[in-house]
Structures are given as structure tokens and as C-alpha cells.
JSON list of C-alpha atoms in Angstrom, two decimals:
[
{"chain": "C", "resi": 947, "resn": "MET", "atom": "CA", "xyz": [0.00, 0.00, 0.00]},
{"chain": "C", "resi": 948, "resn": "ARG", "atom": "CA", "xyz": [1.37, 3.40, -1.00]},
{"chain": "C", "resi": 949, "resn": "THR", "atom": "CA", "xyz": [1.61, 6.03, 1.65]},
{"chain": "C", "resi": 950, "resn": "LEU", "atom": "CA", "xyz": [0.70, 9.65, 1.16]},
{"chain": "C", "resi": 951, "resn": "GLN", "atom": "CA", "xyz": [4.40, 10.52, 1.24]},
{"chain": "C", "resi": 952, "resn": "ASP", "atom": "CA", "xyz": [5.09, 8.02, -1.56]},
{"chain": "C", "resi": 953, "resn": "THR", "atom": "CA", "xyz": [2.24, 9.37, -3.65]},
{"chain": "C", "resi": 954, "resn": "LEU", "atom": "CA", "xyz": [3.31, 12.97, -3.18]},
{"chain": "C", "resi": 955, "resn": "GLN", "atom": "CA", "xyz": [6.91, 12.07, -3.99]},
{"chain": "C", "resi": 956, "resn": "SER", "atom": "CA", "xyz": [5.72, 10.50, -7.23]},
{"chain": "C", "resi": 957, "resn": "ILE", "atom": "CA", "xyz": [3.98, 13.77, -8.09]},
{"chain": "C", "resi": 958, "resn": "ILE", "atom": "CA", "xyz": [7.11, 15.77, -7.23]},
{"chain": "C", "resi": 959, "resn": "ASN", "atom": "CA", "xyz": [9.13, 13.52, -9.55]},
{"chain": "C", "resi": 960, "resn": "LEU", "atom": "CA", "xyz": [6.86, 14.15, -12.54]},
{"chain": "C", "resi": 961, "resn": "PRO", "atom": "CA", "xyz": [7.98, 16.53, -15.28]},
{"chain": "C", "resi": 962, "resn": "GLN", "atom": "CA", "xyz": [6.36, 19.98, -15.04]},
{"chain": "C", "resi": 963, "resn": "GLU", "atom": "CA", "xyz": [4.00, 19.40, -17.97]},
{"chain": "C", "resi": 964, "resn": "LYS", "atom": "CA", "xyz": [2.65, 16.22, -16.33]},
{"chain": "C", "resi": 965, "resn": "LYS", "atom": "CA", "xyz": [2.11, 18.05, -13.04]},
{"chain": "C", "resi": 966, "resn": "VAL", "atom": "CA", "xyz": [0.15, 20.71, -14.92]},
{"chain": "C", "resi": 967, "resn": "ARG", "atom": "CA", "xyz": [-1.92, 18.03, -16.68]},
{"chain": "C", "resi": 968, "resn": "LEU", "atom": "CA", "xyz": [-2.54, 16.27, -13.35]},
{"chain": "C", "resi": 969, "resn": "ALA", "atom": "CA", "xyz": [-3.75, 19.53, -11.81]},
{"chain": "C", "resi": 970, "resn": "ALA", "atom": "CA", "xyz": [-5.99, 20.25, -14.81]},
{"chain": "C", "resi": 971, "resn": "ASP", "atom": "CA", "xyz": [-7.49, 16.76, -14.85]},
{"chain": "C", "resi": 972, "resn": "SER", "atom": "CA", "xyz": [-8.12, 16.93, -11.11]},
{"chain": "C", "resi": 973, "resn": "TYR", "atom": "CA", "xyz": [-9.80, 20.31, -11.09]},
{"chain": "C", "resi": 974, "resn": "LEU", "atom": "CA", "xyz": [-12.03, 19.30, -13.99]},
{"chain": "C", "resi": 975, "resn": "LYS", "atom": "CA", "xyz": [-13.23, 16.29, -11.95]},
{"chain": "C", "resi": 976, "resn": "ILE", "atom": "CA", "xyz": [-14.36, 18.47, -9.05]},
{"chain": "C", "resi": 977, "resn": "LEU", "atom": "CA", "xyz": [-15.61, 21.46, -11.03]},
{"chain": "C", "resi": 978, "resn": "PRO", "atom": "CA", "xyz": [-19.19, 20.14, -11.42]},
{"chain": "C", "resi": 979, "resn": "LEU", "atom": "CA", "xyz": [-19.50, 19.82, -7.63]},
{"chain": "C", "resi": 980, "resn": "LEU", "atom": "CA", "xyz": [-17.95, 23.24, -7.07]},
{"chain": "C", "resi": 981, "resn": "ARG", "atom": "CA", "xyz": [-20.45, 24.74, -9.51]},
{"chain": "C", "resi": 982, "resn": "ARG", "atom": "CA", "xyz": [-23.39, 23.11, -7.69]},
{"chain": "C", "resi": 983, "resn": "ILE", "atom": "CA", "xyz": [-22.22, 24.25, -4.26]},
{"chain": "C", "resi": 984, "resn": "ASP", "atom": "CA", "xyz": [-21.08, 27.70, -5.37]},
{"chain": "C", "resi": 985, "resn": "ALA", "atom": "CA", "xyz": [-23.70, 28.47, -8.01]},
{"chain": "C", "resi": 986, "resn": "ASP", "atom": "CA", "xyz": [-23.42, 32.26, -7.60]},
{"chain": "C", "resi": 987, "resn": "SER", "atom": "CA", "xyz": [-19.84, 32.32, -8.88]},
{"chain": "C", "resi": 988, "resn": "HIS", "atom": "CA", "xyz": [-20.17, 29.18, -11.02]},
{"chain": "C", "resi": 989, "resn": "GLY", "atom": "CA", "xyz": [-17.66, 27.43, -8.75]},
{"chain": "C", "resi": 990, "resn": "ILE", "atom": "CA", "xyz": [-14.91, 29.98, -9.29]},
{"chain": "C", "resi": 991, "resn": "TRP", "atom": "CA", "xyz": [-14.87, 31.28, -5.70]},
{"chain": "C", "resi": 992, "resn": "LEU", "atom": "CA", "xyz": [-14.33, 27.76, -4.33]},
{"chain": "C", "resi": 993, "resn": "LEU", "atom": "CA", "xyz": [-11.77, 26.98, -7.03]},
{"chain": "C", "resi": 994, "resn": "CYS", "atom": "CA", "xyz": [-9.83, 30.12, -6.06]},
{"chain": "C", "resi": 995, "resn": "ALA", "atom": "CA", "xyz": [-9.99, 29.11, -2.40]},
{"chain": "C", "resi": 996, "resn": "ILE", "atom": "CA", "xyz": [-8.65, 25.63, -3.21]},
{"chain": "C", "resi": 997, "resn": "LEU", "atom": "CA", "xyz": [-5.84, 26.95, -5.41]},
{"chain": "C", "resi": 998, "resn": "GLY", "atom": "CA", "xyz": [-4.95, 29.77, -3.03]},
{"chain": "C", "resi": 999, "resn": "SER", "atom": "CA", "xyz": [-4.93, 27.56, 0.05]},
{"chain": "C", "resi": 1000, "resn": "ALA", "atom": "CA", "xyz": [-2.69, 25.04, -1.71]},
{"chain": "C", "resi": 1001, "resn": "ALA", "atom": "CA", "xyz": [-0.26, 27.62, -3.09]},
{"chain": "C", "resi": 1002, "resn": "GLY", "atom": "CA", "xyz": [-0.06, 29.39, 0.25]},
{"chain": "C", "resi": 1003, "resn": "ALA", "atom": "CA", "xyz": [-0.03, 26.37, 2.55]},
{"chain": "C", "resi": 1004, "resn": "ASP", "atom": "CA", "xyz": [3.61, 26.98, 3.47]},
{"chain": "C", "resi": 1005, "resn": "SER", "atom": "CA", "xyz": [3.19, 30.79, 3.62]},
{"chain": "C", "resi": 1006, "resn": "ALA", "atom": "CA", "xyz": [5.33, 31.21, 0.49]},
{"chain": "C", "resi": 1007, "resn": "ILE", "atom": "CA", "xyz": [4.25, 31.21, -3.12]},
{"chain": "C", "resi": 1008, "resn": "SER", "atom": "CA", "xyz": [6.80, 30.22, -5.72]},
{"chain": "C", "resi": 1009, "resn": "PRO", "atom": "CA", "xyz": [6.84, 31.49, -9.30]},
{"chain": "C", "resi": 1010, "resn": "ALA", "atom": "CA", "xyz": [5.85, 27.99, -10.45]},
{"chain": "C", "resi": 1011, "resn": "GLU", "atom": "CA", "xyz": [2.83, 27.96, -8.11]},
{"chain": "C", "resi": 1012, "resn": "THR", "atom": "CA", "xyz": [1.83, 31.42, -9.31]},
{"chain": "C", "resi": 1013, "resn": "ALA", "atom": "CA", "xyz": [2.08, 30.32, -12.94]},
{"chain": "C", "resi": 1014, "resn": "LEU", "atom": "CA", "xyz": [0.00, 27.18, -12.35]},
{"chain": "C", "resi": 1015, "resn": "VAL", "atom": "CA", "xyz": [-2.75, 29.03, -10.48]},
{"chain": "C", "resi": 1016, "resn": "ARG", "atom": "CA", "xyz": [-2.81, 31.69, -13.20]},
{"chain": "C", "resi": 1017, "resn": "ALA", "atom": "CA", "xyz": [-3.04, 29.03, -15.93]},
{"chain": "C", "resi": 1018, "resn": "ILE", "atom": "CA", "xyz": [-5.97, 27.26, -14.26]},
{"chain": "C", "resi": 1019, "resn": "LEU", "atom": "CA", "xyz": [-7.81, 30.53, -13.76]},
{"chain": "C", "resi": 1020, "resn": "GLN", "atom": "CA", "xyz": [-7.17, 31.48, -17.38]},
{"chain": "C", "resi": 1021, "resn": "ALA", "atom": "CA", "xyz": [-8.60, 28.11, -18.45]},
{"chain": "C", "resi": 1022, "resn": "GLU", "atom": "CA", "xyz": [-11.78, 29.21, -16.68]},
{"chain": "C", "resi": 1023, "resn": "GLY", "atom": "CA", "xyz": [-11.77, 32.51, -18.55]},
{"chain": "C", "resi": 1024, "resn": "LEU", "atom": "CA", "xyz": [-10.33, 34.64, -15.76]},
{"chain": "C", "resi": 1025, "resn": "ALA", "atom": "CA", "xyz": [-7.46, 36.96, -16.56]},
{"chain": "C", "resi": 1026, "resn": "ALA", "atom": "CA", "xyz": [-5.13, 36.89, -13.57]},
{"chain": "C", "resi": 1027, "resn": "ASP", "atom": "CA", "xyz": [-1.77, 38.57, -13.34]},
{"chain": "C", "resi": 1028, "resn": "ASP", "atom": "CA", "xyz": [0.79, 37.76, -10.65]},
{"chain": "C", "resi": 1029, "resn": "GLU", "atom": "CA", "xyz": [-0.67, 40.40, -8.34]},
{"chain": "C", "resi": 1030, "resn": "ALA", "atom": "CA", "xyz": [-4.18, 38.92, -8.64]},
{"chain": "C", "resi": 1031, "resn": "VAL", "atom": "CA", "xyz": [-2.83, 35.44, -7.88]},
{"chain": "C", "resi": 1032, "resn": "GLU", "atom": "CA", "xyz": [-0.96, 36.76, -4.85]},
{"chain": "C", "resi": 1033, "resn": "ASP", "atom": "CA", "xyz": [-4.20, 38.36, -3.64]},
{"chain": "C", "resi": 1034, "resn": "ILE", "atom": "CA", "xyz": [-6.09, 35.06, -4.07]},
{"chain": "C", "resi": 1035, "resn": "VAL", "atom": "CA", "xyz": [-3.37, 33.25, -2.14]},
{"chain": "C", "resi": 1036, "resn": "SER", "atom": "CA", "xyz": [-3.29, 35.81, 0.67]},
{"chain": "C", "resi": 1037, "resn": "ARG", "atom": "CA", "xyz": [-7.08, 35.60, 1.04]},
{"chain": "C", "resi": 1038, "resn": "SER", "atom": "CA", "xyz": [-7.02, 31.79, 1.05]},
{"chain": "C", "resi": 1039, "resn": "SER", "atom": "CA", "xyz": [-3.97, 31.03, 3.17]},
{"chain": "C", "resi": 1040, "resn": "GLY", "atom": "CA", "xyz": [-5.42, 31.26, 6.65]},
{"chain": "C", "resi": 1041, "resn": "MET", "atom": "CA", "xyz": [-6.82, 28.59, 8.90]},
{"chain": "C", "resi": 1042, "resn": "LYS", "atom": "CA", "xyz": [-10.37, 29.71, 8.08]},
{"chain": "C", "resi": 1043, "resn": "ALA", "atom": "CA", "xyz": [-9.88, 28.87, 4.39]},
{"chain": "C", "resi": 1044, "resn": "HIS", "atom": "CA", "xyz": [-8.14, 25.61, 5.23]},
{"chain": "C", "resi": 1045, "resn": "GLU", "atom": "CA", "xyz": [-11.05, 24.60, 7.44]},
{"chain": "C", "resi": 1046, "resn": "MET", "atom": "CA", "xyz": [-13.51, 25.44, 4.65]},
{"chain": "C", "resi": 1047, "resn": "ILE", "atom": "CA", "xyz": [-11.56, 23.22, 2.22]},
{"chain": "C", "resi": 1048, "resn": "ARG", "atom": "CA", "xyz": [-11.52, 20.40, 4.79]},
{"chain": "C", "resi": 1049, "resn": "LYS", "atom": "CA", "xyz": [-15.31, 20.75, 5.17]},
{"chain": "C", "resi": 1050, "resn": "LEU", "atom": "CA", "xyz": [-15.65, 20.65, 1.39]},
{"chain": "C", "resi": 1051, "resn": "ALA", "atom": "CA", "xyz": [-13.58, 17.46, 1.31]},
{"chain": "C", "resi": 1052, "resn": "GLY", "atom": "CA", "xyz": [-15.86, 16.01, 3.99]},
{"chain": "C", "resi": 1053, "resn": "ILE", "atom": "CA", "xyz": [-18.91, 16.19, 1.71]},
{"chain": "C", "resi": 1054, "resn": "MET", "atom": "CA", "xyz": [-17.17, 14.81, -1.37]},
{"chain": "C", "resi": 1055, "resn": "ASN", "atom": "CA", "xyz": [-17.46, 11.26, -2.57]},
{"chain": "C", "resi": 1056, "resn": "PRO", "atom": "CA", "xyz": [-14.18, 9.28, -2.59]},
{"chain": "C", "resi": 1057, "resn": "GLU", "atom": "CA", "xyz": [-13.42, 10.05, -6.26]},
{"chain": "C", "resi": 1058, "resn": "GLU", "atom": "CA", "xyz": [-13.99, 13.78, -5.78]},
{"chain": "C", "resi": 1059, "resn": "ARG", "atom": "CA", "xyz": [-11.92, 13.83, -2.59]},
{"chain": "C", "resi": 1060, "resn": "ALA", "atom": "CA", "xyz": [-9.08, 12.02, -4.36]},
{"chain": "C", "resi": 1061, "resn": "ALA", "atom": "CA", "xyz": [-9.23, 14.61, -7.16]},
{"chain": "C", "resi": 1062, "resn": "LEU", "atom": "CA", "xyz": [-9.21, 17.46, -4.62]},
{"chain": "C", "resi": 1063, "resn": "VAL", "atom": "CA", "xyz": [-6.20, 16.03, -2.80]},
{"chain": "C", "resi": 1064, "resn": "THR", "atom": "CA", "xyz": [-4.44, 15.41, -6.12]},
{"chain": "C", "resi": 1065, "resn": "LEU", "atom": "CA", "xyz": [-5.12, 19.00, -7.23]},
{"chain": "C", "resi": 1066, "resn": "ILE", "atom": "CA", "xyz": [-3.75, 20.39, -3.97]},
{"chain": "C", "resi": 1067, "resn": "GLY", "atom": "CA", "xyz": [-0.77, 18.04, -4.19]},
{"chain": "C", "resi": 1068, "resn": "ALA", "atom": "CA", "xyz": [-0.02, 19.06, -7.78]},
{"chain": "C", "resi": 1069, "resn": "VAL", "atom": "CA", "xyz": [-0.16, 22.76, -6.90]},
{"chain": "C", "resi": 1070, "resn": "CYS", "atom": "CA", "xyz": [2.12, 22.22, -3.90]},
{"chain": "C", "resi": 1071, "resn": "ALA", "atom": "CA", "xyz": [4.53, 20.03, -5.90]},
{"chain": "C", "resi": 1072, "resn": "ILE", "atom": "CA", "xyz": [4.75, 22.22, -8.99]},
{"chain": "C", "resi": 1073, "resn": "ASP", "atom": "CA", "xyz": [7.95, 23.79, -7.60]},
{"chain": "C", "resi": 1074, "resn": "ASP", "atom": "CA", "xyz": [9.54, 20.32, -7.21]},
{"chain": "C", "resi": 1075, "resn": "SER", "atom": "CA", "xyz": [9.11, 20.11, -3.46]},
{"chain": "C", "resi": 1076, "resn": "ILE", "atom": "CA", "xyz": [6.46, 19.79, -0.78]},
{"chain": "C", "resi": 1077, "resn": "SER", "atom": "CA", "xyz": [7.19, 21.45, 2.55]},
{"chain": "C", "resi": 1078, "resn": "LEU", "atom": "CA", "xyz": [6.16, 19.99, 5.89]},
{"chain": "C", "resi": 1079, "resn": "GLU", "atom": "CA", "xyz": [3.36, 22.59, 6.13]},
{"chain": "C", "resi": 1080, "resn": "GLU", "atom": "CA", "xyz": [2.09, 21.65, 2.68]},
{"chain": "C", "resi": 1081, "resn": "PHE", "atom": "CA", "xyz": [2.23, 17.94, 3.56]},
{"chain": "C", "resi": 1082, "resn": "GLU", "atom": "CA", "xyz": [0.29, 18.53, 6.79]},
{"chain": "C", "resi": 1083, "resn": "TYR", "atom": "CA", "xyz": [-2.35, 20.53, 4.91]},
{"chain": "C", "resi": 1084, "resn": "ILE", "atom": "CA", "xyz": [-2.74, 17.84, 2.24]},
{"chain": "C", "resi": 1085, "resn": "ASP", "atom": "CA", "xyz": [-2.96, 15.15, 4.93]},
{"chain": "C", "resi": 1086, "resn": "SER", "atom": "CA", "xyz": [-5.65, 17.10, 6.81]},
{"chain": "C", "resi": 1087, "resn": "VAL", "atom": "CA", "xyz": [-7.75, 17.43, 3.65]},
{"chain": "C", "resi": 1088, "resn": "LEU", "atom": "CA", "xyz": [-7.36, 13.73, 2.90]},
{"chain": "C", "resi": 1089, "resn": "LYS", "atom": "CA", "xyz": [-8.51, 12.81, 6.42]},
{"chain": "C", "resi": 1090, "resn": "ALA", "atom": "CA", "xyz": [-11.44, 15.28, 6.50]}
]
């Protein structure tokens, strides 16, 4: 049985383009649920909270994390420069946002939760590392 550490290490070891594809595939799996729960913003508010909380889990956002968040938002038709991404991360980095994402994970079916954890893991790993704080956040979402 693979541990969470093994799984996250396998994500870290992927080439950048595969990490981006993994993030894209994962967010597309949970987008229908996000849109149902967050109908007013068509799921975008929750998506921003997920991306921001992942990118800011270790209180530092790397250029690679910024680029990935920006790319996902652009795929949803949102123009986001580095400053906008930093604002999303700063608004989603606190314990309140983390708790909201854990509650979201708690209402997801196993496939959706796996996709959520994979998305968060891909965002955290896009800079070729996962800090202890990022690992703890991912683990808490998985166990929600």
C-alpha cells in the first residue's frame, strides 16, 4: 500500500508538464460539484480558495505555483496577473480557508476527494518540493 508521502513524492518527480496536466485533470473532476455548491460564482470562488490555500499552505508562493494558479484561472476565462494570484493566495492562506476546504472534502465522494487532494498536491509540488506545512495541509484534507 502506498503512503501519502510516496504518492506525493511520485507527483514531485513528474515533469512539469505532467504536473500541470494532473492539476488540470483533477480540477475538472471536481468542477461540477464546485459549480453546484457555489452556483453564484459558477464554482470559481471555491476553485480560487482551493488553489490559493494550496499555493499558500507553506506561507510562500513560488513562481511555479503562481504560474500554475494563473493558468488554471485562465482556463476558466479569468485573466489573472501575478498580483491577482498573490491576492487570491493571501485571502485563502489562513486557517479559516483551510477549514472550509476540509469541510468541502468532507462532503465529497471518494473520487472527488481524491481529485481534490491530487489538485492540492499538484499545486504544492509544482515547484519540485512539498514542505512539511504543505504535507500537513494535504494530509488534513485527505482525512477530513
